[in-house]
Amino acid sequence: MPNRFERFTVAILLGSRWLAAPLYFGLIGTVIIVLVEFFREWAHLVAGFADITGKDLTLAILKLIDLVLIGNLILILVAAGAEIISARAVESDHGGRPDWMGSAAFGSIKLKIIASLAAIAAVDLLESFFNIESTNKTDLLWEIATMLAFGAVGVLLAWMDRLASEPH
């Protein structure tokens, strides 16, 4: 039976997870900034739609997709943080939380984050290819390397999760 000091120590350690809550509120604020930027880009696209070329339309759409992917990445992190912070805060009912919360494994969250980063890198790379004449070739090589690195990390993480889930 744990003594009073052990119970107090465990309570402090488990309660410390709430110190991260302001960080997640900051990320929610960041999503609002991304949302404002999305609609600013969208309004710019709509305002200039009559004079826009096919290439410029594609680039504008890629910019919107990039912002959506960034917003989704932030929301994945916020949802994972909410899962950590609210763990066992509500024992029996969902307390307004989505059904998937509580069942999302850390490995799947890592894969979602890496997949989001790879998608963002791919969109940025595609934008660079559309502007190939003005793109610095060294920067382009770094963008390719970054995208490939995210892809490789994703494959390795998935493989490690698979190995960890196999019976030993």
PDB file of N, CA and C in Angstrom, residues 10-19:
ATOM      1  N   VAL A  10       2.893  10.893  -6.825  1.00  0.00           N
ATOM      2  CA  VAL A  10       2.199  10.438  -8.034  1.00  0.00           C
ATOM      3  C   VAL A  10       1.168  11.475  -8.470  1.00  0.00           C
ATOM      4  N   ALA A  11       0.430  12.036  -7.515  1.00  0.00           N
ATOM      5  CA  ALA A  11      -0.579  13.053  -7.853  1.00  0.00           C
ATOM      6  C   ALA A  11       0.071  14.275  -8.494  1.00  0.00           C
ATOM      7  N   ILE A  12       1.202  14.708  -7.963  1.00  0.00           N
ATOM      8  CA  ILE A  12       1.915  15.861  -8.540  1.00  0.00           C
ATOM      9  C   ILE A  12       2.407  15.532  -9.944  1.00  0.00           C
ATOM     10  N   LEU A  13       3.009  14.366 -10.105  1.00  0.00           N
ATOM     11  CA  LEU A  13       3.538  13.993 -11.421  1.00  0.00           C
ATOM     12  C   LEU A  13       2.423  13.866 -12.451  1.00  0.00           C
ATOM     13  N   LEU A  14       1.330  13.221 -12.084  1.00  0.00           N
ATOM     14  CA  LEU A  14       0.222  13.089 -13.033  1.00  0.00           C
ATOM     15  C   LEU A  14      -0.461  14.429 -13.282  1.00  0.00           C
ATOM     16  N   GLY A  15      -0.552  15.253 -12.265  1.00  0.00           N
ATOM     17  CA  GLY A  15      -1.171  16.563 -12.424  1.00  0.00           C
ATOM     18  C   GLY A  15      -0.343  17.517 -13.264  1.00  0.00           C
ATOM     19  N   SER A  16       0.959  17.258 -13.344  1.00  0.00           N
ATOM     20  CA  SER A  16       1.832  18.161 -14.099  1.00  0.00           C
ATOM     21  C   SER A  16       1.507  18.182 -15.584  1.00  0.00           C
ATOM     22  N   ARG A  17       0.776  17.182 -16.054  1.00  0.00           N
ATOM     23  CA  ARG A  17       0.420  17.177 -17.484  1.00  0.00           C
ATOM     24  C   ARG A  17      -0.419  18.400 -17.845  1.00  0.00           C
ATOM     25  N   TRP A  18      -1.098  18.980 -16.866  1.00  0.00           N
ATOM     26  CA  TRP A  18      -1.914  20.169 -17.122  1.00  0.00           C
ATOM     27  C   TRP A  18      -1.057  21.392 -17.434  1.00  0.00           C
ATOM     28  N   LEU A  19       0.233  21.330 -17.122  1.00  0.00           N
ATOM     29  CA  LEU A  19       1.119  22.445 -17.460  1.00  0.00           C
ATOM     30  C   LEU A  19       1.245  22.624 -18.968  1.00  0.00           C
TER      31      LEU A  19
END
